[in-house]
Short mmCIF file of C-alpha atoms and ligand atoms in Angstrom, two decimals:
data_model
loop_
_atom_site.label_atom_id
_atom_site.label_comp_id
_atom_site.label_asym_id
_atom_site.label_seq_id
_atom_site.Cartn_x
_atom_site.Cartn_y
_atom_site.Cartn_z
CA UNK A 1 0.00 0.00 0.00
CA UNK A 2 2.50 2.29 1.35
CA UNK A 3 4.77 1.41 -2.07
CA UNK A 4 1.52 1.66 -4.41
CA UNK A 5 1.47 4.17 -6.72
CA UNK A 6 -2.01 5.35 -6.14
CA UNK A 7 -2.35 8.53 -9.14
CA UNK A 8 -4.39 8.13 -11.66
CA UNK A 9 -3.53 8.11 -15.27
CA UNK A 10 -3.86 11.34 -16.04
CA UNK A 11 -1.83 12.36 -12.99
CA UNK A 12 1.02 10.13 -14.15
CA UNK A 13 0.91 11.16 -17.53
CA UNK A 14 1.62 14.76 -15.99
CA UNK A 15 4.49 13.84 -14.04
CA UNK A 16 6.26 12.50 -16.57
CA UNK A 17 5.88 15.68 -18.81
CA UNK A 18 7.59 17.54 -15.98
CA UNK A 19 10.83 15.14 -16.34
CA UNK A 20 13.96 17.16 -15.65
CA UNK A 21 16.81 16.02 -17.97
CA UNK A 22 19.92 14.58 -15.56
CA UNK A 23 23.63 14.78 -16.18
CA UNK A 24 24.09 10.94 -16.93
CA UNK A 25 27.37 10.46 -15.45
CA UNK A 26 25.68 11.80 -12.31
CA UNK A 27 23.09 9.57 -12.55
CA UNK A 28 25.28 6.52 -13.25
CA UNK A 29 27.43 7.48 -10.18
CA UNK A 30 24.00 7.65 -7.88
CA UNK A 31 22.77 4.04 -9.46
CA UNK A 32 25.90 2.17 -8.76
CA UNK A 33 25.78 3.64 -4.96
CA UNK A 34 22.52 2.33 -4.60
CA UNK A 35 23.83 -0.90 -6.37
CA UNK A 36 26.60 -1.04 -3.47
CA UNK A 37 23.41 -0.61 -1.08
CA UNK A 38 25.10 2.55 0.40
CA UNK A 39 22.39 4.99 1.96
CA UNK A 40 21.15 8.01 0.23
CA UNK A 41 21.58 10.69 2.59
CA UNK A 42 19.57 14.67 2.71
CA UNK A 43 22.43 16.53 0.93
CA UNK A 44 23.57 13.84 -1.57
CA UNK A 45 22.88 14.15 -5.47
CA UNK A 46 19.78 13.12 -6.26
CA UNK A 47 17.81 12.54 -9.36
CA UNK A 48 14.49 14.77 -9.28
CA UNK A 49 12.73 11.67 -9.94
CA UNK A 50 13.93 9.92 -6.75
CA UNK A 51 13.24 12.87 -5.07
CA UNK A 52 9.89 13.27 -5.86
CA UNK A 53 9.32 9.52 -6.06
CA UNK A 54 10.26 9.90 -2.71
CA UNK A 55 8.25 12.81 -1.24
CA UNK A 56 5.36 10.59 -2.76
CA UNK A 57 5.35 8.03 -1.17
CA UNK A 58 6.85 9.08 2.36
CA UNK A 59 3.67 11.70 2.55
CA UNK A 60 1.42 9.04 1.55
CA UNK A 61 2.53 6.77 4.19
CA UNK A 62 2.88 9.47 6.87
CA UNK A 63 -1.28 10.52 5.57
CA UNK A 64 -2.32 6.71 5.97
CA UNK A 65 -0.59 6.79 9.52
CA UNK A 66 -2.49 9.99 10.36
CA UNK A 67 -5.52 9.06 9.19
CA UNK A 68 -5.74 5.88 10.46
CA UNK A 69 -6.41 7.05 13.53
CA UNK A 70 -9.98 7.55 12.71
CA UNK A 71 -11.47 3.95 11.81
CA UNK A 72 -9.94 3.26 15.55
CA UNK A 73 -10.26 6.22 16.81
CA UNK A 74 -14.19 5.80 16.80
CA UNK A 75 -14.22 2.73 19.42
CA UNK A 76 -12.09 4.34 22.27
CA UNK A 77 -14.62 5.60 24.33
CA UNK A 78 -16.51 2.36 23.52
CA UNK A 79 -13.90 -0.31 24.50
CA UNK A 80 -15.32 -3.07 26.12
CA UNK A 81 -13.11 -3.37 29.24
CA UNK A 82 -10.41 -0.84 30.76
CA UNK A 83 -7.81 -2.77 29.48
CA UNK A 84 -8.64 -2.62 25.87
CA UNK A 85 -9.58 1.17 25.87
CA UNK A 86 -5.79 1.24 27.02
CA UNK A 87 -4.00 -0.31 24.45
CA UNK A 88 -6.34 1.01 22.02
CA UNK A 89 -5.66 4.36 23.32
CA UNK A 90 -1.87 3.62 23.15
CA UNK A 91 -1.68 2.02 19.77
CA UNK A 92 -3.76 5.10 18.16
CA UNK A 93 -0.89 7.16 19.85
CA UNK A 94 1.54 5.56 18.26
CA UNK A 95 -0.11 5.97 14.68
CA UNK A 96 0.42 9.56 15.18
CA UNK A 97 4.07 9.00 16.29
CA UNK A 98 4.18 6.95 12.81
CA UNK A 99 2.88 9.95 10.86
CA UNK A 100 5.62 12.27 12.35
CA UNK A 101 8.39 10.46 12.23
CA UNK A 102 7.69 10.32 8.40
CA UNK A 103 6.48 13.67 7.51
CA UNK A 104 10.07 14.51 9.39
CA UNK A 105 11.89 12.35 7.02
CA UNK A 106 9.56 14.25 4.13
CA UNK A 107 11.39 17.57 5.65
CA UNK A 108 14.17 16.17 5.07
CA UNK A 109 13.92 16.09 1.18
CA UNK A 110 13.07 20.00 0.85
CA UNK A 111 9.01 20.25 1.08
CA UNK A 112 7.19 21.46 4.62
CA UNK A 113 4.99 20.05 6.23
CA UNK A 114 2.67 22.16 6.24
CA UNK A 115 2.66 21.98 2.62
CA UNK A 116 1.89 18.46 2.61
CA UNK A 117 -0.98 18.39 5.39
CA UNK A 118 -2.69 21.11 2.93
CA UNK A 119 -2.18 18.52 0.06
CA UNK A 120 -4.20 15.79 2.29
CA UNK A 121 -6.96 18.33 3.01
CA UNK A 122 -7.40 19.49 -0.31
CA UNK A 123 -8.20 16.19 -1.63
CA UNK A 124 -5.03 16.74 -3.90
CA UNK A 125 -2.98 13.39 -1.83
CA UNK A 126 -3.33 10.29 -1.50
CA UNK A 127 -3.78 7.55 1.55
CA UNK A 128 -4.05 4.03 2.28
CA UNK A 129 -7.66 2.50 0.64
CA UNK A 130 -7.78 0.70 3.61
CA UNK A 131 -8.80 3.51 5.88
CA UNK A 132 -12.04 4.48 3.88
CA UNK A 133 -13.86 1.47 5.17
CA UNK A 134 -16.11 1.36 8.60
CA UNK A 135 -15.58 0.28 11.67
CA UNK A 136 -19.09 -1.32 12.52
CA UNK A 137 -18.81 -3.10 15.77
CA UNK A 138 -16.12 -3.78 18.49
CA UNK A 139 -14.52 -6.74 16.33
CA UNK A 140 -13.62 -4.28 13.58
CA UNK A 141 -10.75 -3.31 16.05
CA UNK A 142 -9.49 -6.81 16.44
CA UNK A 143 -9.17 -6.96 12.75
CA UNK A 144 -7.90 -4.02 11.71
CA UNK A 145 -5.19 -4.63 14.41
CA UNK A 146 -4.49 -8.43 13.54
CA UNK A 147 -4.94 -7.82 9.81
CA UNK A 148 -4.68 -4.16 8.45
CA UNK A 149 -1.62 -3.75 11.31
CA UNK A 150 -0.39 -7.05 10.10
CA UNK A 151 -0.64 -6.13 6.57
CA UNK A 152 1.10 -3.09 6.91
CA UNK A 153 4.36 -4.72 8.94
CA UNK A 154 4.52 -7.28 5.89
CA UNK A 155 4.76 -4.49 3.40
CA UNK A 156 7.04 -2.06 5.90
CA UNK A 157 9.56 -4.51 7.16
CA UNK A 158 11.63 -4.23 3.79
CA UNK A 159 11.20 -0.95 4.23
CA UNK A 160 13.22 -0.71 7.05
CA UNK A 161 16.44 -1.08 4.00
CA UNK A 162 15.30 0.75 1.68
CA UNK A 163 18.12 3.06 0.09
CA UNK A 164 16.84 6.59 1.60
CA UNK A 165 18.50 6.85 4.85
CA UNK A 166 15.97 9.16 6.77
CA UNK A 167 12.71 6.74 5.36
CA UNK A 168 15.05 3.70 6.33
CA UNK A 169 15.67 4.77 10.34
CA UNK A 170 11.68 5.77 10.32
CA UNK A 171 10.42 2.38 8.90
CA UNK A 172 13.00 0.62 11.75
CA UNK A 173 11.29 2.75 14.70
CA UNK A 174 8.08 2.03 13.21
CA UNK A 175 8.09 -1.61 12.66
CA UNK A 176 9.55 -2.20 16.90
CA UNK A 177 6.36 -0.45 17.96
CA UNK A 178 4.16 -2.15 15.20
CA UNK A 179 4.64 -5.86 16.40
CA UNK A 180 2.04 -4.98 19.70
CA UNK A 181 -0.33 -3.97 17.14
CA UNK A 182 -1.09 -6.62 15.66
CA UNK A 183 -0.74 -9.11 18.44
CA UNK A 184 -2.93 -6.74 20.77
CA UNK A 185 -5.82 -7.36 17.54
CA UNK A 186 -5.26 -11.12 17.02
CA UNK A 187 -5.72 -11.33 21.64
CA UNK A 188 -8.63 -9.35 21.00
CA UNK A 189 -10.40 -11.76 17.63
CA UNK A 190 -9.59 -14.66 19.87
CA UNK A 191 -11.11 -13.42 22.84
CA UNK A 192 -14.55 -13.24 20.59
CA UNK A 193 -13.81 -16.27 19.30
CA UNK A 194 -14.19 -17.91 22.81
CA UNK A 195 -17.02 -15.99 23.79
CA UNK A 196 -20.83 -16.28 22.93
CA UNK A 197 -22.26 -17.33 19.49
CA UNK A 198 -23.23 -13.51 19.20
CA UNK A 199 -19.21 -12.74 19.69
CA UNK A 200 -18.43 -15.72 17.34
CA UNK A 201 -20.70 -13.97 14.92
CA UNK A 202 -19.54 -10.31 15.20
CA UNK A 203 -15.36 -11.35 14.79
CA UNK A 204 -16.38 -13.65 11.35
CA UNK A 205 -17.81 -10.71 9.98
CA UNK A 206 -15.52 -8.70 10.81
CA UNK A 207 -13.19 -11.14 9.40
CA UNK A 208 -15.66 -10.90 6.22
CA UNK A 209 -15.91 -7.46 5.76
CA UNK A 210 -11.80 -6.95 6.26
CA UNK A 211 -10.12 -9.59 4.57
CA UNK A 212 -10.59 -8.79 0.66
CA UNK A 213 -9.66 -4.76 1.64
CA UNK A 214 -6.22 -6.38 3.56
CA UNK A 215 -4.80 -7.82 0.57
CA UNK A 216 -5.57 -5.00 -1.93
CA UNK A 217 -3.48 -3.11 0.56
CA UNK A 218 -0.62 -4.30 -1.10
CA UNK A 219 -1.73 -2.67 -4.41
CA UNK A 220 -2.37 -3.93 -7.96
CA UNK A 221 -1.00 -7.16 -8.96
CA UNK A 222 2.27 -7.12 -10.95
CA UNK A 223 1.16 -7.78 -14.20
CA UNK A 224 -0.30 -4.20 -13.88
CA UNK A 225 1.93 -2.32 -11.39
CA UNK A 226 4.22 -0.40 -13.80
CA UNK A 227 5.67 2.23 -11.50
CA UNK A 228 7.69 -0.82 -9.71
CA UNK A 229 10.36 -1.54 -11.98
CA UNK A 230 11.95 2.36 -11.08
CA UNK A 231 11.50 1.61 -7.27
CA UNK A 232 12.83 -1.44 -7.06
CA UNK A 233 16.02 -0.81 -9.39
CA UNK A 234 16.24 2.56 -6.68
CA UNK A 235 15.87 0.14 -3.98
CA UNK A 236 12.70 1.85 -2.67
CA UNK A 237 10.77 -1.10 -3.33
CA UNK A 238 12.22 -4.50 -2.71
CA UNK A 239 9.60 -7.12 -3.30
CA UNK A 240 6.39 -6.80 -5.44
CA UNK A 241 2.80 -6.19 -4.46
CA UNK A 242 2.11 -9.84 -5.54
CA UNK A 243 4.84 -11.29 -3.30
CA UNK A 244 4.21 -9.31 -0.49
CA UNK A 245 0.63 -10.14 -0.98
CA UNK A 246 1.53 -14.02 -0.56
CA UNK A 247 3.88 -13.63 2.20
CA UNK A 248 0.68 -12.14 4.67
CA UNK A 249 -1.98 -14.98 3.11
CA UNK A 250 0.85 -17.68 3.95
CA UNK A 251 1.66 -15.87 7.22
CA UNK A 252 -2.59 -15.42 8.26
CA UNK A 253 -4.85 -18.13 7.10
CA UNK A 254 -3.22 -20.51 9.15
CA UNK A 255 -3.85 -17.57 12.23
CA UNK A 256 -7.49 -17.20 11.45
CA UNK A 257 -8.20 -21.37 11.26
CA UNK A 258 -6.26 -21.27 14.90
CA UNK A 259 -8.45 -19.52 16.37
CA UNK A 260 -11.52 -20.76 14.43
CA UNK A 261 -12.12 -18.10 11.96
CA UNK A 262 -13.19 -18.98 8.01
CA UNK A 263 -11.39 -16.98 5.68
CA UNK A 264 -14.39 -15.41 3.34
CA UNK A 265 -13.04 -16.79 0.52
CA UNK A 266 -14.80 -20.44 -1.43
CA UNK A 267 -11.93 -20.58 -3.78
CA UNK A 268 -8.70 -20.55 -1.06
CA UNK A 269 -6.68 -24.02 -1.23
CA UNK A 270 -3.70 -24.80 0.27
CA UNK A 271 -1.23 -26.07 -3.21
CA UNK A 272 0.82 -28.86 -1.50
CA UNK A 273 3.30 -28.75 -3.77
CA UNK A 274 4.53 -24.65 -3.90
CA UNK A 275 3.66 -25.04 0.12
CA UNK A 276 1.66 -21.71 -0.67
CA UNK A 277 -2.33 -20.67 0.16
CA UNK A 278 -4.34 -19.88 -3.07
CA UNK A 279 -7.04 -17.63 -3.14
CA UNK A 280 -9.73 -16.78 -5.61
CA UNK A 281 -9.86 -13.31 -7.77
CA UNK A 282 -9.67 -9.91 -6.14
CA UNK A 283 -12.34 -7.09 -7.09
CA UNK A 284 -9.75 -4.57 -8.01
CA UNK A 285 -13.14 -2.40 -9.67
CA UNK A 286 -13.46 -1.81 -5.86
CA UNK A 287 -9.99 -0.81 -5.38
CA UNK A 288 -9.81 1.33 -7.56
CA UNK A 289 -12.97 2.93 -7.01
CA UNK A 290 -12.34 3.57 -3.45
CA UNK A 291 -8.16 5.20 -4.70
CA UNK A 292 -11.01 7.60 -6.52
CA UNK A 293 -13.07 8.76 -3.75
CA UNK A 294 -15.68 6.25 -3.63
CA UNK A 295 -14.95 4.42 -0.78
CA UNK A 296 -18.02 4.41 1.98
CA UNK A 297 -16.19 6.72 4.19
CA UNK A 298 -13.27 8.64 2.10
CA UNK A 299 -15.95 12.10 2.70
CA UNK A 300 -16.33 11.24 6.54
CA UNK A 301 -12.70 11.14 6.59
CA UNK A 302 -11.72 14.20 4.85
CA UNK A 303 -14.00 15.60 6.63
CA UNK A 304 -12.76 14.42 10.37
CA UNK A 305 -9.15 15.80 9.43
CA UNK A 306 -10.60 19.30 8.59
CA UNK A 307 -12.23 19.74 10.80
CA UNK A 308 -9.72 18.72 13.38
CA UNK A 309 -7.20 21.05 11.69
CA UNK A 310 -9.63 23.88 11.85
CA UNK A 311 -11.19 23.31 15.54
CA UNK A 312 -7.23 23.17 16.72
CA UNK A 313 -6.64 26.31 15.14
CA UNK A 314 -6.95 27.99 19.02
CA UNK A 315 -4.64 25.38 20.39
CA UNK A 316 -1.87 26.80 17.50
CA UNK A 317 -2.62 30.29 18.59
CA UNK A 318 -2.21 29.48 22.29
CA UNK A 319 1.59 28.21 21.89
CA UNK A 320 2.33 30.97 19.55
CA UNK A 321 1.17 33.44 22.15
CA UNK A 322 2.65 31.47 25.19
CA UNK A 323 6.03 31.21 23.50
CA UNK A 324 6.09 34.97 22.76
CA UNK A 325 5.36 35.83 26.73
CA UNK A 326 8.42 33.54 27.21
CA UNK A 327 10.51 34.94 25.14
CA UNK A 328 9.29 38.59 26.68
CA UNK A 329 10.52 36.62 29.68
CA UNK A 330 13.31 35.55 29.07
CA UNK A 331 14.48 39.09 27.49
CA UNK A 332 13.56 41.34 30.91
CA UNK B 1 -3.57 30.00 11.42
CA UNK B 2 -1.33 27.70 10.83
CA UNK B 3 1.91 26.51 12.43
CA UNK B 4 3.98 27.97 9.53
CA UNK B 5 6.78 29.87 10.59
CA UNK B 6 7.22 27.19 13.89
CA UNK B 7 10.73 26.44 13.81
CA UNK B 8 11.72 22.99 13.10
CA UNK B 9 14.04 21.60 15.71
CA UNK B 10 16.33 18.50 15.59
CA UNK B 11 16.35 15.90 18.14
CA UNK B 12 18.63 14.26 20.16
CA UNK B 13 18.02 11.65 23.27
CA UNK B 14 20.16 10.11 25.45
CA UNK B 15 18.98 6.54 25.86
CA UNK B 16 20.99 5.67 28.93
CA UNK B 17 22.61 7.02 31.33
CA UNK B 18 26.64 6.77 30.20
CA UNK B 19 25.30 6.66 26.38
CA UNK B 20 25.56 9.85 24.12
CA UNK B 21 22.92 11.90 22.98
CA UNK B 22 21.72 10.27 19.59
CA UNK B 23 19.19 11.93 16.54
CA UNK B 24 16.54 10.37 16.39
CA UNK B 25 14.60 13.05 13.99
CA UNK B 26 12.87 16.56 14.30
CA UNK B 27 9.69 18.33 16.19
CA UNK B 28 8.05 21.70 14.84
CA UNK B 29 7.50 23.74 17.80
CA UNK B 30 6.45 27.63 18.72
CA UNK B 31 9.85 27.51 20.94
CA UNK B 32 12.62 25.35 22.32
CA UNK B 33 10.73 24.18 25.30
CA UNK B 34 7.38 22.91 23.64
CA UNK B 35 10.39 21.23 21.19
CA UNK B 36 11.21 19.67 24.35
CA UNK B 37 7.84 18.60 25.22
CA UNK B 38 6.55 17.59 21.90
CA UNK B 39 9.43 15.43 21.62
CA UNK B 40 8.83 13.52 24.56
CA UNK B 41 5.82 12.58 23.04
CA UNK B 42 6.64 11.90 19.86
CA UNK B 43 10.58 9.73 20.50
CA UNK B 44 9.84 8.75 23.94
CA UNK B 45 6.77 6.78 24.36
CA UNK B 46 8.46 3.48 25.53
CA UNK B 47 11.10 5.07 27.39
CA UNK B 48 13.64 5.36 25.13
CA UNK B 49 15.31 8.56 26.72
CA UNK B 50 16.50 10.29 29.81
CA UNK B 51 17.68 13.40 28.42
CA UNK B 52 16.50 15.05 25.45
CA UNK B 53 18.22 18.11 23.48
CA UNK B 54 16.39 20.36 20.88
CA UNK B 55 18.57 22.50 18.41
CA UNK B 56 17.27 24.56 15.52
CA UNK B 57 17.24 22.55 12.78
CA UNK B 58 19.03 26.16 11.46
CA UNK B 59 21.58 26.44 13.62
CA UNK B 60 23.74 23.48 12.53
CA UNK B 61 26.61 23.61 10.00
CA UNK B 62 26.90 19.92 8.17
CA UNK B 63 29.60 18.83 6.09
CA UNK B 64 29.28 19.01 2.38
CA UNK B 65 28.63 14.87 0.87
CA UNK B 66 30.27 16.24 -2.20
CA UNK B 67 33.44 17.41 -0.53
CA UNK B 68 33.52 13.84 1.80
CA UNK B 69 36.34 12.80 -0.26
CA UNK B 70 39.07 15.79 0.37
CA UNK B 71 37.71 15.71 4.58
CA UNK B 72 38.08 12.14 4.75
CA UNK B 73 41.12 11.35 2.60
CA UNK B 74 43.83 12.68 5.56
CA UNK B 75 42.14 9.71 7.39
CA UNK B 76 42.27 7.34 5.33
CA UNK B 77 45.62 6.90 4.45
CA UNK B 78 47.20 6.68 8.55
CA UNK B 79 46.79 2.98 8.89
CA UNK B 80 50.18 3.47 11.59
CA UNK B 81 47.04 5.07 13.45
CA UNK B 82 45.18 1.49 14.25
CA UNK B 83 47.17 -0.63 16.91
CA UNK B 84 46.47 -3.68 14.09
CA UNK B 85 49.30 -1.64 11.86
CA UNK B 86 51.89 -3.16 14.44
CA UNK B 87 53.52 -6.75 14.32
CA UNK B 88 54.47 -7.90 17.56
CA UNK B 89 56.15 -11.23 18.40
CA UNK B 90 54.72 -14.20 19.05
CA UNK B 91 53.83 -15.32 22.38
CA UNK B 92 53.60 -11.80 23.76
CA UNK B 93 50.33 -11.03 25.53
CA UNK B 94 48.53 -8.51 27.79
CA UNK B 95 48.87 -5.84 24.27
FE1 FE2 C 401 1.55 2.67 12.06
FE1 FE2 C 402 -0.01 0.21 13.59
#
């Protein structure tokens, strides 16, 4: 997800009209660094491209961190038990800590912040599909944690080596803190999974409603995916969205039949001899229609980040006004 | 209003007592002390620090990656500087 090039056609055609021309031997001298897996540091040479391949996808990630927060954000007050309304708390924390360590190492490629939290709110970037879909009752927690958390670790661990130094070191903070996310979702899904038939009920369609939208996560399939070919000869990318895909079904069917969970899918077989799990088609018309806006909740969302930018406005003010009495302070 | 013209500030936390202060990233903030406190929240959440330092992203002078090769080259070339330079005789220990 995180690697997808979500822009349309039309936006991509665009780009590539606004291709700066690169001294070669430059450009020869930056790919056989990358081939000696040295780190791309803030000052080095850089082609444009990189660059803004970079900015890309580092302010996507940072927006799917940020708004994350909402789809979880909505069951905090409702947790069932103290417990869980503290680790939910405390993992929705730490999505914000994930969307400022990477809008820092944004910074860190020449565009402000600011800049790019405007983007998000004018509709003009993009974030995680995954994010635009409800969270309808309590079990929607447990598997956005078990699965959208564990989705997102599958795709970010090779992250943690790609060749931009600054995105690198984020990814590696980010994937130590992500590890409790998912297992504090899985604890939760089996705890339903013990309980009543009503519990049973609510975690398999959960389980329903979130599976298909986890593996699009990792974007188109490869015989589509274009854009990769660039990232993964920069070393952005270092596995395709069909791999990665496989990796997480191998890694969670097995975790859902553990704790007694059917995967919503008639066509998934285990192939004895490639040792892999097989599933049936994905509805990438749905993807794609939810990358364009349609998504049951992309407006809600929008509209939840306005209008927490706006209402915080005061809070903005306040510092600004209490750092200027300090600094009054500090002067007499 | 936005937070515009907040200075950005650069990081550093010492993770243990004995250990060195280390950058870990950057904070906007309206001044050095919400830096301070921002960062706490932000690098610190599982303990990771006793001692943070906030600097203006502004105020520091970094080398120049394309001049690496001229300010590192005096370096290179004192191998007599690494105590692995040195034979000494067999059977001599405690060196
Ligand atoms: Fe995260
Ligand atoms: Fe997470």
């Amino acid at each position: 997800m995180y690697t997808t090039d979500l822009r349309s056609a039309e936006e991509k055609r665009k780009a590539a009209r606004a291709k700066v021309v690169e001294d070669p031997e430059k450009l020869a001298e930056f790919q056989a660094r990358i081939d000696r897996d040295e780190f791309i540091e803030p000052k080095d040479w850089m082609p444009e491209a990189y660059r803004r391949t970079l900015i890309r996808q580092i302010s996507q990630h940072a927006h799917s961190e940020i708004v994350g927060m909402l789809p979880e954000g909505n069951w905090i007050t409702r947790a069932p038990t103290f417990r869980r309304k503290l680790i939910l708390l405390a993992k929705v924390q730490d999505e914000a800590g994930h969307g400022l360590y990477l809008y820092s190492a944004a910074e860190t490629l020449g565009v402000a912040r600011d800049e790019l939290v405007d983007q998000l709110h004018e509709g003009k970037a993009k974030y995680s599909t995954i994010f635009n879909y409800p969270t309808l009752t309590w079990a929607d927690i447990g598997a956005i944690g078990w699965l959208v958390d564990g989705a997102a670790i599958t795709n970010q661990i090779p992250l943690c080596r790609c060749s931009y130094g600054p995105y690198a070191r984020a990814m590696q903070r980010i994937c130590k803190e992500e590890s409790f996310h998912q297992r504090q979702g899985y604890e939760a899904m089996a705890a339903l999974m013990r309980g009543s038939k009503e519990q049973r009920r609510m975690a398999q369609d959960a389980m329903n409603r979130w599976w298909w939208p986890a593996l699009m996560m990792f974007g188109p399939p490869d015989s589509v995916s274009i854009h990769s070919a660039q990232s993964m000869k920069w070393k952005i990318k270092r596995y395709s969205n069909d791999e990665l895909r496989q990796r997480f079904i191998d890694a969670t069917v097995p975790q859902a039949h553990a704790i007694g969970l059917e995967v919503p899918d008639p066509e998934l077989k285990f192939n004895e001899e490639t040792g892999h799990w097989e599933t049936g088609p994905i509805d990438w018309d749905e993807f794609w229609a939810v990358v364009a806006g349609d998504g049951p909740c992309n407006y809600d969302r929008m509209d939840a980040r306005r209008s927490a930018h706006d209402e915080g406005a005061w809070v903005r003010e306040a510092a600004a006004a209490h750092a200027a009495k300090r600094a009054g302070t500090r002067a007499a | 209003m936005s937070n515009e013209n907040w200075q950005l500030y650069e990081i550093f936390i010492r993770s243990a007592k004995g250990l060195s202060h280390r950058h870990v990233g950057s904070v906007h903030a309206a001044d050095p002390e919400m830096a301070i406190e921002a960062a706490r929240d932000i690098y610190t959440r599982r303990n990771e620090g006793v001692s943070i330092w906030a600097v203006p992203s502004s105020a520091i002078t970094a080398s120049d990656p394309d001049a690496a090769e001229e300010l590192f080259e005096p370096a290179k070339s004192k191998i007599y500087r690494h105590p692995t330079f040195y034979e000494i005789p067999e059977g001599v220990e405690n060196m």
